Each structure stands twice: as C-alpha cells, then as structure tokens.
C-alpha cells in the first residue's frame, strides 16, 4: 500500500501541493481528479522522485520513497507513466519494453515481458516496429507496459487519456482495472477526464490548487453535483 | 559597465565625451612611456578592438565564434594587399594612405561578416562553433592558394605607413639579422602577445604532417615541422631591431621596468618612435570601435541582441527578427575584427597565415571569457590579461629558472584552466563577478542604514 | 587515371581515422548534446602517453591499450568539467569549456613532451604493397588502420544494438527522463559514453600518429575534418559519421594529391559551409532539430 502523508511541494514561491494525504491500497484504483494546474502531475512526479517535496513523505509498504532518486524508487516498486506519450519513438517496441526492466535479471525480464504481451497483445504483434509507428492508443499501452516491466507494487498513471479517443480510453482503463484485480497492484490514476476515471476507480480524490477538497468512494464523488460544478467544471 | 556609466544627457554625446576623454588619457600615457610599453599598449588596444566584437557576438547575441581570428586575417590581408598595390592611387583626390587601406579592410570585414553571418544565423550553438572553427583553420590557408597575391606560407611584408601619410619601405637589411629562436616550436598557440609567439608554430604546417599530404610516400615528412615562419618571426617584426627589448625573445631582456631606451637607436634620435605611432593608431581605432560598440550595446540594438540570445522564439513573437539580429551581430563583430586585423598587420608590418591562425581565434575567446563575456569593459580587461600574463609568467620563469618547455606553455595552460574555471564558477568573468559583488554589497547596504 | 584511383585508395586509411574521431564527437553529442571540441586535445595527450609507453616497452599493442585507458579517464574528467554549465543550460558556456580544456591539454602536452613535432615509430611496414606487378598506394600499416577501424565500428554497433548498456545509452540520449523512470542510472551511462568516446579518440590518435608527426597542435586540422564529417553526417548518426569520415578522407587525399595539401582545410571549410547552408541538420540526421 502507498501512503502519502502531508505532502507539500513548492516551485520557488509557487506552492503546487499543500498537505496532501492519500492512501492507495493494493488491488485498488485511486483516482485523483482536478482541473488544469491543480497539482496532479506535481504529485505524480514527486512520488516518482523527479521533484523533491518541501515537506511530508510517502511510503510504500512502510518504506519511505520520498527524497530518493527516480532510479531507486523504481527499484523499490513504484513506476510512473508520465504525462504525454512516455515512450521513446526512436526505439522499437521491444526495446522500449526491455528498457523498463533493464535493471532486472534477464529471466525476470522475460517473465514480465510475457505478462505485458498477455495484457496488451497488440504490443506482441508490433514488437519489432519503431514506437513512432504506433497509434496513440498503442503507444499509451506501450508506455504502461514499459512501467509494468519493473514489476511494480504501485503504478502511477498521469492522464493516460490525454489526446486519445474516448473509446480507446475506456479500453485502456479496463485493462488497468483488470491489472489491479489480477495482480493486486496499487494504482494511482490522475485524470482531468473525471467521468471515465471515476467509473473505473474505487476511490476518488478531488484536488484543487494543490489541496485535497474531497476524498471518498469513486461513485459518491462522481454523483456529487456540487463538487463537479465547483472543481471539475462540468 | 552599464551601471558605472550612466549619462544624464543624450546618450550619443555622453558616449562621445566618455570615449574622447579615455582616448586623450591613454594617448597621454602612450606618449610618456618607453617603446616597449607602447608596444604592449598597441597590443592591448588591438585585442580590445577585436574583443568588442566578441562581446557583441558571443556575449550579447550568444553565438560562440572561433572565427574572429580569421576575420582579423581578412582585415589584415586587405590592408596589406591594398597598401602594397594601390599606394600610388589617389582616391577622390586624396593620396592613398594607411586610412584608405583601413577603410577597405573595414568594408571587407563587413562583407565577409554578412556572408558568414547569413550562414551562421541558421545554425545552433555547436554547429556554429564548428563552422567558425573551420573558418579559423581554413581562411588562413587561403593565403597558400594565392601565393603571388597573398604571399603564401611566408606571408607579406608590408611597408609601414608613417604619420606624414607617405610610406617608407621597410629596409630589408635592418631585419635580416633577427635571431631565430630555437624554441619557437613551443610557442604558445594561443598567446600571441610576445614577439616570439607572433608567428606561432604555424597551424597550417601541421597539415603537412597529416598523412594525406603524401598518401603514397612511405616516409613521414618530419622535416615539415621546421617551419619557414620560424625564420620570419623576428625578421618581420619591425620593433625587433628598433628596441633591443623585443619582448621575451631572449631571457635577459625580460625585465619590463628596465628597458633600455637607448636600444631603440636611430629611430628615437630621429624623433619618431614607430611603436608609439603604432600604439596611437591602435588606441584611436579601439576608441572608435568602443564608441560604436557603446552606442549599439546600450541602445535598442543591444536589447534586440539580448532578447534573441535569451529566447529567440519569444523575441520573434514580439516582432524581432532573430536572423537579422544574428547577422547584424556577426557583421559588427566582423567589422571590429577586420579593423583589429589591419592594426595588427601594422604592428607586425607583416601578414601571414601563422599570425592569424587558430591560436589567435582561441586567444580572443579566452580574453573575452575571462574579462566578461557580455561586457565591453571585460573586453579591455581581457586584452590586458592576454598581454600581461605571458610577460608575468616569463618574469616568474626567469626568477624560478624554469625550463623553456614549461615557460612557453605555462600561459596557455593557465588560460585554459582559467577559462574552464570561469565557465564553471563565474560565467560572467571578471567584470560579471565584480558586478555581482557590488550588487550584493549595495543591496545589503540600505538594510543596514 | 591511375593516380586518381591511387589517391582514392590512399585516402581510405586517413578517412578511417577521421571517421573514428567523428564517431567520438557523435557519441558525446548523442549523449550530452555537447560537441566536445577538446576531443583532439584528449587524443593528442593520449597519443603522447602511447609514444612514451612505446618508447619504453617497444610494444605498439601495449601503447595502444594504455592510450585507450588514458582516453577513458580523460573523457570522464572532461565530462565532469562540462556538466555544470550544461545543467545551467548555458550552451555557450559548455562549448567554451571544451575549448578551455583543449587549450589547457595542448599546453600540458607541450609542457610534458615539448612543443616540437616528434616522429612516432612506425609499428608496421609502411611501404606500398607490391602485388600484381605494381606498387599499390597502400601499406600494411594502412590495412592495420582500416582493420582496427572496422573492428571498432562493428564492436560499437554491437554494443549499441545488442547490449543492455547500449540500450541504456540510446535511451538516455533520446529521453533521459524516461530512462531514469525506467531505472537507468543516466548520469553513469553518460559518463560511460564520455569514456567510450575518449577510447575511440585515443585509438584514432594512435593510429594516425605514425603516418604523421605528433606535436601539441598537429590534430587541430583533424578536429576540423572530423567535425565536418560528423556534421554532414548529422551529428546524431554513427553511420553518417563513418560514411562521411571516409568520404572526407578520400576528398582530402584527392585534393592534396592533385593540388597541394595546403588546400585541404579550405576544401573542408567549403564542404562544411555548403552542407550547413543546404542541410543544417546533416544528410543523415534522422530527426528534426530536437529542443535542446
Ligand atoms: N517546473 C515547474 N516550475 C514552476 N512551476 C511549476 C512547474 N511545474 C508545474 N508548476 C506549477 O505548479 C502548478 C501545478 O502544476 P501541475 O503540472 O502539477 O498541474 P496539473 O494538475 O498536472 O495540470 P494539467 O492538468 O494541466 O496537467 C501549476 O500552477 C504550474 O504552473
Ligand atoms: Mg498534469
């Protein structure tokens, strides 16, 4: 389980996160939703070690992960799929995947790759092609696959829906749901697109200007009209 | 610099007054020192002129150039060729004189600068640096291509323009007895100031050592390293004989303070000191360049250059043409380089590929980085440093009894290390660091009051 | 006609050396987005180290090996010096720093080994091979140079395509953030790249030395040729560096043979300017100007 306690991040004078506390249990999807600039990416990047928090901490199964390097955090079991297509277009599909588990023993890597191909069969078909020949949805699957190659206990997904057709978003989130159910992985999902995200998630967290304004079961948050109007803008 | 000089009135008038005062003071200084010091002053002024251009190009417009030595070569060669071939041709009724040649050198510099700037404006940092590196190596080699006109490897001797406007041909025999220093192969490739380094180990000659030279010949051409320029070094140096203290030629004359004036011989008796005249010329040109540079740097054009350097996309959005800005920076810096090259040619009474090689370009870069990449004052300080450091090292070497091998290379080692240190720790160079210090002190002061 | 072909054949081994130096530049450019103008200074230094080793032990192979190790170490040191301005996004500063290192290294070479050109002992037969009733413009030594270059290029391409460190190097070059998120220790990988470039440059230096002389500035011209080759090749492309390096060698050999060697830098300058005018990103550059 990933526990985030009182996490505060500032970029110089700008406070991007302020006292954020969230817990993400294994086998569940926790969706953080919020408008542009709410601090969602900042939260994810901090958890992955790309940004150093000014206060607070996060632990994975009791081990502190904050203020460590991204390289170490991956090894501890937290993998981030960053915003945008986080694949390397110049590399082939197979190389992108291999990259994700480069630090692991070869046999572990093989097993992980088989699991990824099992989850995303299209990647197996496209193995030898360069990543920039893939469609947007396939590339997002590759990005998630790359993260899964490290066999994470906790998966961080930053706006996987960005720039994808709604149908494809639903497909991908279904796969993520299956992943959480089957592998008991903890998933922290960040979305602006609240409807789809909350439909798949177990828990919803509403973030606004760096502060949490509401936490609760996803279905409750989805049906809270006041919340929607105030923070999600629809 | 900018914070030190703020004139309330018209900027142009202010700059003019400032430059004229400086000119006057330095000319006075120039008249009161011995020929060796005149020679140093001339070199500093020549470097400063070229480095005003470097400040604009590297510091303000953010284009790292290694080609300014080559641009100096353009100025030097145009000066040499026009004054050799056209000295009997009057223009607009005015008899040909050194200033005509200077004007041609300036025009040549601008034309070449526009040409190169046109290419350079499209290039990002490392590509530009590489292209200008190619210039630094390639342009002096052009002299080899046209041996009749440009003198080939051994360069051109030029007649020294005397102040009366006429030319007195340099008498060959005066210079023939110049000693050939054995160690000139060691002479630094960057530090040009001292006489022995003037024609530094000829960069072009190394070409002969490149295997392409004779692909089929079995024996490597070792003898190619004995450069004909080694002979020319002193021969062509007009001061070599006039003042016995031709800097750093032989160890005994290194003591700057105690230069023997009588060694200057006949020329002093005649009331005319060639070094003093050369320094006056260099100072005047430097002051003209400084006036132009001040107006550009502190005016609208300076803001345009900085805007393009800091963020060319943002600048383009606000209606500035980054390409135009880059080309104009190149043209101005090329103008200054050409003027400096013409002055350099007159200081040496000689132009040759070795004198304008990669070493010269590198020394300009060193000077401007150490002095302060984006400050005109930094260019002057850089010039001082380029002239002073080798002499300082020499005096240390004499006291410490260093081997020649150490002495000859120490200045460059120091320059190289200093450049790296400055980039790492104080990117603003000497001037930038002092400014930082001043701003820290003055910002703290009001709180205390 | 015979002489034309002879010049071409004779140019191959020069081309091989230029290609190696260009590879060294490309390796670092891909990893760090810096053109390491100090590369020839490093190569000069390691070549003098090799000269010393060879003079003492008489072994060319040992000299080459020691030079390679020295090249790796120097590469790491230079990277350390250039890293800081790069972190500040001071591109000019990084370029200037490499020139500072070049100046300092050349001076250091002059201090330690003297500024005069020295002959580098020829380890193999350097006379033209006699076969089929004529003397060919290529020697056993040229063949060694070409052979070592091919070996190195093959080894490098295997390293990049077949090994984990190779994949890590490519990933770190293309997208360091994703590489880090994948667990790649990017700064170590970059350091490895600088060391590797140092090794390749050192090999180039030792290979070219016997057919020339060595002095602190001998390799300046090699830098220009190698940079020209690397740029026309696209700076990002190892294949381009090799192809254009060899091509540059042939052109220089032709120019030197048919006119005089003093023209070679002018030709390099013209080639460089033409290629930059027509294709500022090189003929092999496979992607558009990446945001630096
Ligand atoms: N590197 C940075 N430096 C300074 N401020 C930053 C930086 N990154 C983000 N910010 C600021 O922090 C705040 C939160 O940004 P963040 O990217 O985390 O928002 P977000 O919720 O992911 O937005 P979006 O939905 O657009 O992705 C914003 O005000 C943003 O301007
Ligand atoms: Mg975001």
PDB file of C-alpha atoms in Angstrom, chain C residues 14-120:
ATOM      1  CA  UNK C  14      43.001   8.750 -43.496  1.00  0.00           C
ATOM      2  CA  UNK C  15      39.265   8.511 -43.868  1.00  0.00           C
ATOM      3  CA  UNK C  16      39.191   5.735 -41.303  1.00  0.00           C
ATOM      4  CA  UNK C  17      40.935   7.924 -38.759  1.00  0.00           C
ATOM      5  CA  UNK C  18      38.668  10.884 -39.481  1.00  0.00           C
ATOM      6  CA  UNK C  19      35.702   8.534 -39.126  1.00  0.00           C
ATOM      7  CA  UNK C  20      36.894   7.410 -35.705  1.00  0.00           C
ATOM      8  CA  UNK C  21      37.329  10.959 -34.489  1.00  0.00           C
ATOM      9  CA  UNK C  22      33.916  11.832 -35.887  1.00  0.00           C
ATOM     10  CA  UNK C  23      32.427   8.861 -34.036  1.00  0.00           C
ATOM     11  CA  UNK C  24      33.924  10.177 -30.818  1.00  0.00           C
ATOM     12  CA  UNK C  25      32.234  13.538 -31.418  1.00  0.00           C
ATOM     13  CA  UNK C  26      28.924  11.876 -32.285  1.00  0.00           C
ATOM     14  CA  UNK C  27      28.986   9.603 -29.232  1.00  0.00           C
ATOM     15  CA  UNK C  28      29.187  12.582 -26.937  1.00  0.00           C
ATOM     16  CA  UNK C  29      26.766  14.713 -28.910  1.00  0.00           C
ATOM     17  CA  UNK C  30      24.134  12.000 -28.771  1.00  0.00           C
ATOM     18  CA  UNK C  31      24.540  11.525 -25.061  1.00  0.00           C
ATOM     19  CA  UNK C  32      25.096  15.027 -23.788  1.00  0.00           C
ATOM     20  CA  UNK C  33      24.198  17.430 -26.606  1.00  0.00           C
ATOM     21  CA  UNK C  34      27.678  18.910 -26.461  1.00  0.00           C
ATOM     22  CA  UNK C  35      30.234  18.886 -29.246  1.00  0.00           C
ATOM     23  CA  UNK C  36      33.424  18.036 -27.458  1.00  0.00           C
ATOM     24  CA  UNK C  37      35.956  20.283 -29.145  1.00  0.00           C
ATOM     25  CA  UNK C  38      38.501  19.071 -26.611  1.00  0.00           C
ATOM     26  CA  UNK C  39      38.401  15.618 -28.204  1.00  0.00           C
ATOM     27  CA  UNK C  40      41.530  16.133 -30.294  1.00  0.00           C
ATOM     28  CA  UNK C  41      43.325  17.580 -27.290  1.00  0.00           C
ATOM     29  CA  UNK C  42      42.495  14.429 -25.376  1.00  0.00           C
ATOM     30  CA  UNK C  43      43.599  12.311 -28.324  1.00  0.00           C
ATOM     31  CA  UNK C  44      46.851  14.259 -28.560  1.00  0.00           C
ATOM     32  CA  UNK C  45      47.520  13.729 -24.881  1.00  0.00           C
ATOM     33  CA  UNK C  46      46.837  10.010 -25.029  1.00  0.00           C
ATOM     34  CA  UNK C  47      48.922   9.682 -28.186  1.00  0.00           C
ATOM     35  CA  UNK C  48      51.884  11.132 -26.338  1.00  0.00           C
ATOM     36  CA  UNK C  49      51.201   8.721 -23.487  1.00  0.00           C
ATOM     37  CA  UNK C  50      51.264   5.950 -26.063  1.00  0.00           C
ATOM     38  CA  UNK C  51      54.501   7.307 -27.522  1.00  0.00           C
ATOM     39  CA  UNK C  52      56.095   7.177 -24.102  1.00  0.00           C
ATOM     40  CA  UNK C  53      54.874   3.650 -23.462  1.00  0.00           C
ATOM     41  CA  UNK C  54      56.045   2.509 -26.868  1.00  0.00           C
ATOM     42  CA  UNK C  55      59.449   4.118 -26.450  1.00  0.00           C
ATOM     43  CA  UNK C  56      59.918   2.425 -23.096  1.00  0.00           C
ATOM     44  CA  UNK C  57      58.456  -1.005 -23.836  1.00  0.00           C
ATOM     45  CA  UNK C  58      58.677  -1.192 -27.593  1.00  0.00           C
ATOM     46  CA  UNK C  59      55.179  -2.654 -27.754  1.00  0.00           C
ATOM     47  CA  UNK C  60      52.678  -0.988 -30.066  1.00  0.00           C
ATOM     48  CA  UNK C  61      49.782  -3.032 -28.726  1.00  0.00           C
ATOM     49  CA  UNK C  62      50.573  -2.159 -25.129  1.00  0.00           C
ATOM     50  CA  UNK C  63      50.913   1.511 -26.114  1.00  0.00           C
ATOM     51  CA  UNK C  64      47.514   1.387 -27.780  1.00  0.00           C
ATOM     52  CA  UNK C  65      45.954  -0.265 -24.749  1.00  0.00           C
ATOM     53  CA  UNK C  66      47.401   2.259 -22.320  1.00  0.00           C
ATOM     54  CA  UNK C  67      46.258   5.112 -24.559  1.00  0.00           C
ATOM     55  CA  UNK C  68      42.735   3.695 -24.563  1.00  0.00           C
ATOM     56  CA  UNK C  69      42.651   3.547 -20.783  1.00  0.00           C
ATOM     57  CA  UNK C  70      44.058   7.070 -20.547  1.00  0.00           C
ATOM     58  CA  UNK C  71      41.467   8.186 -23.080  1.00  0.00           C
ATOM     59  CA  UNK C  72      38.656   6.795 -20.963  1.00  0.00           C
ATOM     60  CA  UNK C  73      39.942   8.546 -17.857  1.00  0.00           C
ATOM     61  CA  UNK C  74      40.422  11.862 -19.636  1.00  0.00           C
ATOM     62  CA  UNK C  75      36.938  11.581 -21.101  1.00  0.00           C
ATOM     63  CA  UNK C  76      35.440  11.221 -17.654  1.00  0.00           C
ATOM     64  CA  UNK C  77      37.381  14.217 -16.362  1.00  0.00           C
ATOM     65  CA  UNK C  78      36.298  16.418 -19.252  1.00  0.00           C
ATOM     66  CA  UNK C  79      32.685  15.396 -18.807  1.00  0.00           C
ATOM     67  CA  UNK C  80      32.840  16.463 -15.198  1.00  0.00           C
ATOM     68  CA  UNK C  81      34.059  19.897 -16.311  1.00  0.00           C
ATOM     69  CA  UNK C  82      31.382  20.384 -18.943  1.00  0.00           C
ATOM     70  CA  UNK C  83      28.467  19.084 -16.919  1.00  0.00           C
ATOM     71  CA  UNK C  84      27.897  22.109 -14.786  1.00  0.00           C
ATOM     72  CA  UNK C  85      27.383  24.704 -17.484  1.00  0.00           C
ATOM     73  CA  UNK C  86      25.110  22.187 -19.188  1.00  0.00           C
ATOM     74  CA  UNK C  87      22.989  21.900 -16.058  1.00  0.00           C
ATOM     75  CA  UNK C  88      22.600  25.669 -16.110  1.00  0.00           C
ATOM     76  CA  UNK C  89      21.534  25.323 -19.745  1.00  0.00           C
ATOM     77  CA  UNK C  90      24.474  27.559 -20.641  1.00  0.00           C
ATOM     78  CA  UNK C  91      25.167  26.099 -24.089  1.00  0.00           C
ATOM     79  CA  UNK C  92      27.750  28.731 -24.930  1.00  0.00           C
ATOM     80  CA  UNK C  93      29.459  28.018 -21.632  1.00  0.00           C
ATOM     81  CA  UNK C  94      29.666  24.316 -22.367  1.00  0.00           C
ATOM     82  CA  UNK C  95      31.189  24.938 -25.787  1.00  0.00           C
ATOM     83  CA  UNK C  96      33.644  27.426 -24.332  1.00  0.00           C
ATOM     84  CA  UNK C  97      34.582  24.985 -21.581  1.00  0.00           C
ATOM     85  CA  UNK C  98      35.538  22.358 -24.152  1.00  0.00           C
ATOM     86  CA  UNK C  99      37.788  24.885 -25.854  1.00  0.00           C
ATOM     87  CA  UNK C 100      39.300  25.765 -22.491  1.00  0.00           C
ATOM     88  CA  UNK C 101      40.107  22.113 -21.978  1.00  0.00           C
ATOM     89  CA  UNK C 102      41.585  21.931 -25.484  1.00  0.00           C
ATOM     90  CA  UNK C 103      43.886  24.882 -24.814  1.00  0.00           C
ATOM     91  CA  UNK C 104      44.948  23.509 -21.452  1.00  0.00           C
ATOM     92  CA  UNK C 105      45.560  19.993 -22.780  1.00  0.00           C
ATOM     93  CA  UNK C 106      47.661  21.248 -25.679  1.00  0.00           C
ATOM     94  CA  UNK C 107      49.704  23.319 -23.285  1.00  0.00           C
ATOM     95  CA  UNK C 108      50.068  20.375 -20.940  1.00  0.00           C
ATOM     96  CA  UNK C 109      51.315  18.230 -23.810  1.00  0.00           C
ATOM     97  CA  UNK C 110      53.807  20.939 -24.723  1.00  0.00           C
ATOM     98  CA  UNK C 111      54.974  21.147 -21.128  1.00  0.00           C
ATOM     99  CA  UNK C 112      55.427  17.448 -20.632  1.00  0.00           C
ATOM    100  CA  UNK C 113      56.649  16.340 -24.045  1.00  0.00           C
ATOM    101  CA  UNK C 114      57.801  19.569 -25.665  1.00  0.00           C
ATOM    102  CA  UNK C 115      56.293  21.587 -28.458  1.00  0.00           C
ATOM    103  CA  UNK C 116      58.368  20.248 -31.312  1.00  0.00           C
ATOM    104  CA  UNK C 117      56.949  17.760 -33.728  1.00  0.00           C
ATOM    105  CA  UNK C 118      58.171  14.281 -32.940  1.00  0.00           C
ATOM    106  CA  UNK C 119      58.183  11.204 -35.081  1.00  0.00           C
ATOM    107  CA  UNK C 120      56.017   8.339 -33.899  1.00  0.00           C
TER     108      UNK C 120
END
